[in-house]
Amino acid sequence: MTLCDYKPNEPECDRDDSPIVEEVLGKLEDVPPGTKKTFEVRGRKILVINDDGKLFAINGLCTHYNFSLENGTYAKGRIRCPLHGACFNVRSGDIEDYPGFDSLHSYSVSVNNGDIVIKTTEKKLGSDRKIRHLPKMKECNDRPVVVIGGGVATATFIEHSRLNGLITPILVISEESFPPYDRVLLSKNPSATGENIRMRKDDAFYEERNVKFQLKTSVVSVNPNKREVHLSNGDFVLYSKLIIATGGNVRKLQVPGSDLRNICYLRKVEEANHIADLHPGKHVVCVGSSFIGMEVASSLAEKAASVTVISNSPEPLPVFGSDIGKGIRLKFEEKGVRFELSSGVVALRGNEQGEVSKVILQDGKELDVDLLVCGIGVTPATEFLAGSGIKLDSRGFIEVDEKFRTNISYVFAMGDAVTAPLPQWDIESINIQHFQTAQTHGQYLGYTIVGKPQPGPIVPYFWTLFFFAFGLKFSGCSQGYTKEYTNGDPETGSFVRYFLKKDRVIAVAAGGSSQAASQFAEIFKKGIEVTLKDLKNSKDHTWGHLLL
């Protein structure tokens, strides 16, 4: 048997002079070839993987939301979290696919008289995650790389551009009050504070990387000829390269009464906190039955007097199909949430205090309301680019190539505001508004901005979670699909739905305990073809065997 005795060479290990530790994790017989098992030592969960006789040991919890990796998808040196699809290299522990930021520690592992033994340091064994430290930065007095927008794409760009050797100063101009934070949590946990959900809580992290933030500031125009960005406070800054990552603006209701008080939209942490403060004991109406509307409804249901969702489709979450939407709706109704289906708002009425009090629907029905939360989509936040010469499509999204370059030299764009190629699906340009996709854009631009090749194809991955109890996971891209194939019962919430084009799987949606979505994220990444025939021949609709 050949055992992996991986010698860690992460940069921070050079500065780790803490005592050496050797610990017995367990018996080799507990981890036969082709399996993995979590052990605990000093209160730390360590995952051991036996890859055909080679042993690897890493931290056992995903760095995104601390979910166990033991049941994750393992494929030739990579472990993918079964919850949200984050992927880690088991040799180095480095995160290679998102969501999340931090990497894992990897441990030197050996076998002694049938015992699995790890060799590490007190420092490494003291945490479940590692931050990849960059080489010492050289001094650079060039004009900064200016990034407009302070979301997840920007945060990831900062990390990867520095890891890949970019030494130019970085200036981030953002309308937000905080450095990049986990926006996904706003609809699931609206009371979360900006400080609590910051992706990097220590300002020193950015200072060490020569990154400055200009917060609570908007950009009013861009002049590529002079490489100038003009700000709302009347100032302007000069850039060496410009990156646009402004995301979207929420769509506003355009009906009589839409200017009343207690009508809320959700984009920033302050707006989420305002909703959280207002909703206890109130009659809440959520307009919109897509992801934001449904997640907000689930997060407010416990403390609100009532929650009603208005859906303009026959069932919520129409992108997945009416049967899946129905299954989700039934689970919501069990929690007390009401629905008005195939309906829409035509007017709002207020009380003497100017607060919204009635919602008027298309059929004339009136709903009592104290708090109205609207989740009816977003438009690209690109109005400030008018007259810049930067090419937008007919909907206002910034057109970029596979390297996230715009049509203007030294100007790049990424995240929700762009329409970009998706080569693995033969798609010339598509706008995908997913947290994980935006984060991957930032990662890949961090490579291309210094001339390095990107690390493989982009594979979209999406999830939604309701009541912190059930939800959906989705991988791939279903654009242009011609056929569906479903295993399981969507109305019970336990199912896998495959989207096919030319009898080849191009996307997967899954509910319940199925790991098919995360397994297919790796299948798509590796370019493995799965056909309709394969689906029909599958007995259990698990696909890990394709990755061995």
XYZ file of C-alpha atoms in Angstrom:
548
model
C 0.000 0.000 0.000
C 1.280 3.463 -0.963
C 0.377 6.087 1.583
C 0.330 9.803 0.879
C 2.740 11.618 3.183
C 1.979 15.089 1.839
C 4.425 17.701 3.044
C 2.511 20.966 3.365
C 4.159 23.909 1.646
C 1.613 26.611 2.217
C 3.264 30.029 2.556
C 2.056 30.540 6.101
C 3.765 27.350 7.243
C 7.092 29.133 6.822
C 6.034 31.381 9.693
C 4.592 28.612 11.828
C 7.046 27.883 14.625
C 4.467 26.326 16.945
C 5.209 22.882 18.421
C 4.987 19.782 16.238
C 2.024 17.520 16.963
C 1.536 13.855 16.140
C -1.901 12.421 16.819
C -3.538 9.044 16.194
C -6.855 9.584 14.404
C -8.120 6.021 14.234
C -7.618 2.648 12.598
C -6.769 2.209 8.937
C -9.357 -0.551 8.735
C -12.027 2.087 9.408
C -11.255 3.773 6.069
C -11.088 1.118 3.338
C -9.953 2.162 -0.164
C -12.566 4.281 -1.892
C -14.075 5.624 1.341
C -13.688 8.607 3.650
C -14.336 9.086 7.329
C -14.338 11.938 9.823
C -12.292 11.561 12.993
C -12.058 13.948 15.928
C -8.883 14.991 17.673
C -8.635 17.753 20.267
C -12.170 18.777 19.364
C -11.196 19.231 15.712
C -12.923 17.269 12.941
C -10.433 15.768 10.477
C -11.536 14.063 7.270
C -9.431 11.145 6.043
C -9.825 10.054 2.426
C -8.521 6.735 1.151
C -8.010 7.126 -2.585
C -7.168 3.607 -3.741
C -4.575 3.232 -1.008
C -3.350 6.835 -0.848
C -4.399 8.662 2.286
C -5.221 12.354 2.533
C -6.232 14.289 5.639
C -7.870 17.725 5.732
C -10.197 19.681 7.998
C -13.594 18.021 7.930
C -15.869 21.080 7.754
C -16.531 23.193 4.668
C -15.333 26.750 5.196
C -18.529 28.214 3.716
C -21.091 27.346 6.400
C -19.202 24.663 8.393
C -21.066 21.737 6.817
C -19.537 18.270 7.099
C -17.547 17.130 4.066
C -17.771 13.442 4.946
C -20.656 12.816 2.534
C -19.254 15.151 -0.105
C -18.340 14.185 -3.658
C -14.718 13.081 -3.975
C -13.085 13.043 -7.393
C -9.386 12.536 -8.046
C -7.929 14.899 -5.506
C -10.923 17.207 -4.979
C -13.700 17.077 -2.384
C -16.934 18.964 -3.051
C -19.291 19.997 -0.249
C -22.706 18.299 -0.569
C -24.543 21.410 0.659
C -23.475 24.305 -1.578
C -20.831 22.776 -3.813
C -17.629 24.425 -2.536
C -14.656 22.376 -3.698
C -11.255 21.815 -2.068
C -7.956 20.313 -3.182
C -7.212 17.501 -0.730
C -3.429 17.777 -1.162
C -3.124 21.474 -0.363
C -6.512 22.149 1.247
C -6.961 25.129 -1.098
C -10.476 26.110 -2.108
C -10.836 25.701 -5.877
C -14.531 26.281 -6.452
C -17.030 28.417 -4.609
C -18.946 29.572 -2.497
C -16.818 30.413 0.520
C -13.406 32.033 0.893
C -11.110 30.228 3.245
C -9.205 27.066 2.487
C -8.682 24.004 4.671
C -5.564 22.785 6.415
C -4.061 19.641 4.953
C -2.108 17.299 7.187
C 0.800 14.948 6.700
C -0.651 11.463 7.217
C 0.929 8.045 7.698
C 0.127 4.605 9.097
C 1.870 3.083 12.125
C 0.916 -0.443 13.218
C -2.529 -0.030 11.686
C -3.108 3.424 13.209
C -3.715 6.503 11.072
C -1.364 9.214 12.330
C -1.290 12.888 11.366
C 1.712 15.117 11.827
C 1.092 18.833 12.032
C 1.594 21.843 14.308
C -0.292 23.271 17.255
C -1.194 26.315 15.163
C -2.708 24.360 12.292
C -4.580 22.014 14.598
C -6.028 25.043 16.347
C -8.401 26.041 13.552
C -10.772 24.587 10.966
C -9.626 26.830 8.124
C -6.709 28.709 6.676
C -6.327 32.011 4.905
C -3.946 31.793 1.977
C -1.175 34.287 2.611
C 0.371 36.069 -0.320
C 4.099 36.537 -0.922
C 5.538 39.787 0.355
C 4.212 42.547 -1.873
C 6.585 44.851 -3.706
C 6.069 48.570 -3.463
C 4.126 49.985 -6.408
C 3.220 53.611 -7.039
C 1.204 53.085 -10.219
C -2.312 54.408 -10.621
C -4.651 51.993 -8.837
C -6.810 49.306 -10.280
C -10.203 50.843 -9.537
C -13.096 48.488 -8.813
C -16.616 49.926 -8.870
C -18.797 47.824 -6.582
C -18.049 46.049 -3.318
C -19.757 42.657 -3.578
C -18.574 39.066 -3.618
C -16.996 39.298 -7.090
C -14.826 42.166 -5.880
C -13.830 40.333 -2.714
C -12.738 37.281 -4.679
C -10.918 39.355 -7.280
C -8.892 40.998 -4.509
C -7.840 37.642 -3.101
C -6.909 35.963 -6.378
C -5.283 38.915 -8.077
C -2.946 39.280 -5.101
C -2.257 35.537 -4.904
C -1.429 35.624 -8.608
C 1.079 38.423 -8.227
C -0.752 41.692 -8.960
C 1.097 44.447 -7.056
C -0.821 47.489 -8.317
C -2.767 49.313 -5.574
C -6.497 48.510 -5.554
C -9.198 51.077 -4.809
C -12.778 49.869 -4.305
C -15.576 52.411 -4.711
C -18.813 51.133 -3.191
C -22.227 52.471 -2.252
C -22.288 50.035 0.658
C -21.533 50.968 4.260
C -19.339 47.898 4.767
C -16.582 46.073 2.917
C -17.806 42.940 1.066
C -20.289 40.874 3.052
C -22.376 37.720 2.542
C -25.410 39.156 0.761
C -26.974 35.689 0.518
C -27.841 35.872 4.219
C -29.936 39.042 3.912
C -33.057 37.198 2.780
C -32.467 34.180 5.013
C -31.467 36.041 8.175
C -32.496 39.703 7.777
C -31.410 40.644 11.299
C -27.757 39.818 10.535
C -25.567 42.890 10.934
C -23.062 44.112 8.408
C -20.195 43.525 10.816
C -21.293 39.968 11.527
C -21.548 38.912 7.878
C -18.440 40.632 6.529
C -16.395 38.192 4.477
C -13.182 39.493 6.005
C -13.844 40.891 9.460
C -10.345 42.260 9.986
C -9.488 45.491 8.162
C -5.842 44.492 8.360
C -6.537 41.789 5.773
C -7.142 44.463 3.139
C -4.435 46.780 4.431
C -1.860 44.028 4.014
C -2.979 43.675 0.403
C -2.789 47.399 -0.334
C -6.557 47.651 -0.843
C -8.468 50.785 0.065
C -12.247 51.244 0.211
C -14.193 54.383 -0.515
C -17.589 53.461 0.955
C -20.971 55.209 0.751
C -19.857 56.598 -2.594
C -21.436 56.181 -6.011
C -19.954 56.653 -9.473
C -21.771 59.073 -11.776
C -19.705 58.637 -14.954
C -16.646 57.022 -16.503
C -14.281 58.599 -19.036
C -12.148 55.823 -20.572
C -10.193 58.251 -22.760
C -8.755 59.965 -19.679
C -9.074 56.850 -17.481
C -11.185 58.813 -15.039
C -13.994 57.771 -12.722
C -16.219 60.641 -11.554
C -17.828 60.347 -8.129
C -21.063 61.558 -6.573
C -19.128 63.846 -4.209
C -17.685 65.780 -7.144
C -14.233 64.188 -7.020
C -12.659 61.988 -9.644
C -10.012 59.265 -9.526
C -7.558 58.074 -12.156
C -7.154 54.383 -12.860
C -4.641 52.126 -14.545
C -7.305 49.483 -15.097
C -11.017 49.673 -14.329
C -13.258 46.849 -13.152
C -17.027 47.263 -13.036
C -18.847 45.000 -10.566
C -21.928 47.016 -9.677
C -24.500 44.216 -9.621
C -28.144 45.207 -9.857
C -30.745 47.726 -8.745
C -34.031 46.410 -7.374
C -37.134 46.794 -9.521
C -39.706 49.064 -7.912
C -43.461 48.583 -7.891
C -45.136 50.939 -10.350
C -48.714 51.059 -9.044
C -50.815 53.708 -7.296
C -49.717 53.941 -3.652
C -46.201 52.620 -4.219
C -44.784 55.676 -2.430
C -46.400 54.761 0.910
C -44.309 53.997 3.966
C -43.422 50.442 5.059
C -42.904 49.306 1.480
C -39.498 47.658 1.513
C -36.975 46.341 -0.984
C -34.051 44.112 -0.201
C -30.572 44.774 -1.532
C -28.405 46.153 1.263
C -27.859 45.032 4.828
C -29.534 48.153 6.228
C -32.694 47.337 4.266
C -32.689 43.776 5.599
C -32.256 45.032 9.162
C -35.144 47.477 8.685
C -37.416 44.631 7.563
C -36.305 42.530 10.538
C -37.112 45.363 12.942
C -40.568 46.039 11.479
C -42.036 42.580 10.918
C -42.706 41.049 14.400
C -46.450 40.870 15.029
C -47.255 42.459 11.650
C -49.232 41.314 8.633
C -46.543 40.863 5.986
C -47.131 40.588 2.252
C -44.285 39.512 -0.030
C -44.676 40.492 -3.673
C -42.834 38.018 -5.871
C -42.489 34.244 -5.602
C -38.988 33.753 -6.893
C -35.970 33.247 -4.667
C -35.890 36.539 -2.759
C -39.630 36.699 -2.115
C -39.801 33.102 -0.935
C -36.694 33.302 1.240
C -37.924 36.481 2.906
C -41.331 34.900 3.517
C -39.704 31.905 5.194
C -37.460 34.079 7.375
C -40.328 36.281 8.633
C -43.039 33.650 9.149
C -42.146 32.733 12.721
C -42.589 36.191 14.273
C -45.042 37.864 11.881
C -48.796 37.853 12.549
C -49.236 36.513 9.021
C -47.247 36.166 5.814
C -48.790 36.128 2.343
C -46.885 35.620 -0.921
C -48.260 37.086 -4.139
C -47.179 35.067 -7.176
C -47.807 36.114 -10.777
C -47.340 32.466 -11.821
C -49.570 29.440 -11.086
C -46.982 28.157 -8.598
C -43.941 29.750 -6.945
C -40.412 29.287 -8.297
C -41.666 28.799 -11.866
C -38.164 28.359 -13.282
C -38.103 24.831 -11.823
C -41.540 23.745 -13.053
C -45.034 23.892 -11.579
C -44.784 20.518 -9.811
C -41.638 21.503 -7.933
C -43.202 24.872 -7.151
C -46.300 23.160 -5.822
C -44.246 20.928 -3.539
C -42.462 23.949 -2.099
C -45.758 25.835 -1.698
C -47.324 22.972 0.242
C -44.397 22.972 2.658
C -44.767 26.746 3.108
C -48.481 26.386 3.765
C -47.711 23.833 6.475
C -45.698 26.621 8.117
C -48.680 28.978 7.920
C -47.650 31.019 4.858
C -50.523 31.930 2.524
C -50.382 32.336 -1.248
C -52.209 34.347 -3.856
C -51.402 32.548 -7.112
C -51.604 33.800 -10.711
C -52.171 37.248 -9.343
C -50.588 40.659 -9.160
C -50.763 43.981 -7.357
C -52.744 46.751 -9.078
C -52.856 49.304 -6.265
C -51.896 50.002 -2.662
C -53.809 51.989 -0.064
C -52.566 53.661 3.086
C -53.755 54.690 6.522
C -53.829 58.168 8.016
C -50.144 57.899 8.912
C -49.182 57.320 5.272
C -48.331 53.669 5.869
C -49.412 50.914 3.517
C -52.509 49.135 4.850
C -54.215 47.441 1.872
C -52.987 45.501 -1.164
C -55.422 45.447 -4.081
C -55.068 42.428 -6.373
C -56.030 42.010 -10.019
C -59.279 40.223 -9.167
C -60.291 43.007 -6.757
C -59.376 41.091 -3.617
C -57.984 43.219 -0.797
C -55.310 42.045 1.632
C -54.540 43.647 4.983
C -50.878 44.589 5.214
C -48.575 46.330 7.680
C -45.326 45.584 5.873
C -44.927 45.028 2.136
C -41.689 43.417 0.931
C -41.067 43.443 -2.808
C -38.827 40.910 -4.531
C -39.672 41.420 -8.186
C -36.223 41.266 -9.732
C -33.361 43.606 -10.487
C -32.025 45.640 -13.370
C -28.289 46.007 -14.085
C -26.735 48.925 -12.226
C -25.097 50.394 -15.311
C -26.868 53.725 -15.876
C -23.692 55.639 -15.025
C -21.988 54.160 -18.097
C -24.100 56.220 -20.505
C -21.780 58.027 -22.906
C -18.718 56.032 -21.844
C -18.558 53.922 -24.979
C -18.640 50.713 -22.927
C -20.893 48.316 -24.800
C -24.149 47.214 -23.174
C -26.738 44.812 -24.505
C -30.368 45.774 -25.062
C -31.208 45.108 -21.397
C -28.335 47.182 -20.016
C -25.928 44.354 -19.131
C -22.221 44.907 -19.855
C -20.939 42.698 -22.654
C -17.653 40.959 -21.839
C -15.577 38.209 -23.427
C -14.330 35.018 -21.795
C -11.589 37.041 -20.067
C -14.111 39.582 -18.724
C -12.804 42.317 -21.015
C -15.220 44.956 -22.286
C -14.904 46.551 -25.716
C -12.774 49.323 -24.157
C -9.081 48.791 -23.413
C -8.173 48.468 -19.712
C -11.852 48.150 -18.717
C -13.171 44.861 -17.324
C -16.498 43.830 -15.793
C -17.780 40.898 -13.741
C -20.679 39.651 -11.632
C -24.419 40.192 -11.923
C -24.098 43.224 -14.205
C -22.438 41.367 -17.087
C -23.410 39.024 -19.864
C -20.520 36.664 -20.517
C -19.686 33.515 -22.492
C -20.277 30.102 -20.968
C -18.100 27.911 -23.194
C -18.827 24.589 -21.501
C -22.448 25.005 -22.649
C -21.604 26.529 -26.068
C -23.317 29.760 -24.998
C -21.906 32.924 -26.537
C -23.221 35.232 -23.813
C -25.510 34.881 -20.807
C -26.332 36.814 -17.650
C -26.355 34.590 -14.555
C -27.230 36.236 -11.250
C -25.938 33.676 -8.788
C -23.691 34.330 -5.801
C -21.360 31.474 -6.716
C -21.078 32.570 -10.349
C -20.226 36.142 -9.366
C -17.600 34.823 -6.965
C -16.114 32.680 -9.737
C -15.998 35.709 -12.043
C -13.854 37.465 -9.451
C -11.577 34.451 -9.139
C -11.078 34.119 -12.895
C -10.502 37.824 -13.459
C -7.862 37.564 -10.754
C -6.045 35.226 -13.135
C -6.618 36.970 -16.450
C -5.709 40.454 -15.208
C -2.124 39.230 -14.744
C -2.117 37.159 -17.925
C -2.520 33.729 -16.345
C -4.851 31.071 -17.810
C -8.126 30.496 -16.029
C -8.423 27.309 -13.935
C -10.917 25.375 -16.051
C -14.518 25.999 -17.088
C -17.049 27.987 -15.074
C -19.845 25.747 -13.775
C -22.843 27.657 -12.362
C -24.143 26.387 -9.025
C -27.128 27.765 -7.159
C -29.027 26.963 -3.971
C -31.983 28.273 -2.050
C -32.994 27.409 1.516
C -36.298 27.924 3.316
C -36.915 27.876 7.085
C -33.335 26.567 7.376
C -34.958 23.189 6.763
C -35.513 22.459 3.068
C -34.690 23.899 -0.316
C -33.250 23.286 -3.752
C -29.812 22.936 -5.310
C -29.048 23.495 -8.972
C -25.947 23.030 -11.108
C -25.257 23.678 -14.759
C -27.186 25.865 -17.193
C -30.605 24.896 -18.543
C -30.758 27.522 -21.296
C -31.980 25.883 -24.501
C -33.008 22.610 -22.854
C -35.408 20.490 -24.909
C -36.332 17.720 -22.489
C -36.764 17.002 -18.794
C -36.298 13.770 -16.912
C -37.356 13.474 -13.279
C -36.584 10.888 -10.645
C -38.523 11.025 -7.371
C -41.558 13.054 -6.378
C -41.239 16.844 -6.675
C -44.343 17.423 -4.582
C -42.716 15.731 -1.586
C -39.517 17.703 -2.117
C -37.362 14.619 -2.675
C -36.375 14.465 -6.331
C -33.802 15.012 -9.039
C -34.776 16.810 -12.232
C -32.459 16.685 -15.209
C -32.557 19.193 -18.052
C -31.353 17.787 -21.352
C -30.355 19.109 -24.749
C -29.841 16.627 -27.573
C -30.380 13.879 -24.978
C -27.394 15.121 -22.945
C -27.736 16.436 -19.383
C -26.939 20.158 -19.219
C -28.389 21.030 -15.793
C -29.650 19.327 -12.635
C -32.064 20.475 -9.931
C -32.363 18.458 -6.736
C -34.393 18.559 -3.545
C -34.181 16.556 -0.359
C -31.080 14.559 0.493
C -29.923 13.973 -3.086
C -26.314 14.919 -3.849
C -26.897 14.884 -7.596
C -26.514 18.651 -7.994
C -23.080 18.764 -6.326
C -22.011 15.575 -8.111
C -22.966 17.077 -11.454
C -21.077 20.252 -10.646
C -17.943 18.104 -10.732
C -19.198 16.097 -13.722
C -19.730 19.301 -15.704
C -16.352 20.619 -14.564
C -14.634 17.543 -15.966
C -16.672 17.521 -19.183
C -18.163 14.065 -18.569
C -21.195 13.371 -20.739
C -24.343 11.903 -19.176
C -27.136 10.938 -21.561
C -30.828 10.175 -21.361
C -29.941 6.499 -21.671
C -27.705 6.798 -18.608
C -30.584 8.371 -16.660
C -32.980 5.607 -17.595
C -30.455 2.936 -16.654
C -29.614 4.477 -13.277
C -31.042 2.636 -10.280
C -30.305 5.129 -7.526
C -29.435 8.383 -9.364
C -26.156 8.829 -7.593
C -23.256 9.656 -9.869
C -20.097 9.504 -7.806
C -18.918 6.428 -9.728
C -18.387 8.595 -12.817
C -15.757 10.598 -10.955
C -13.559 7.756 -9.714
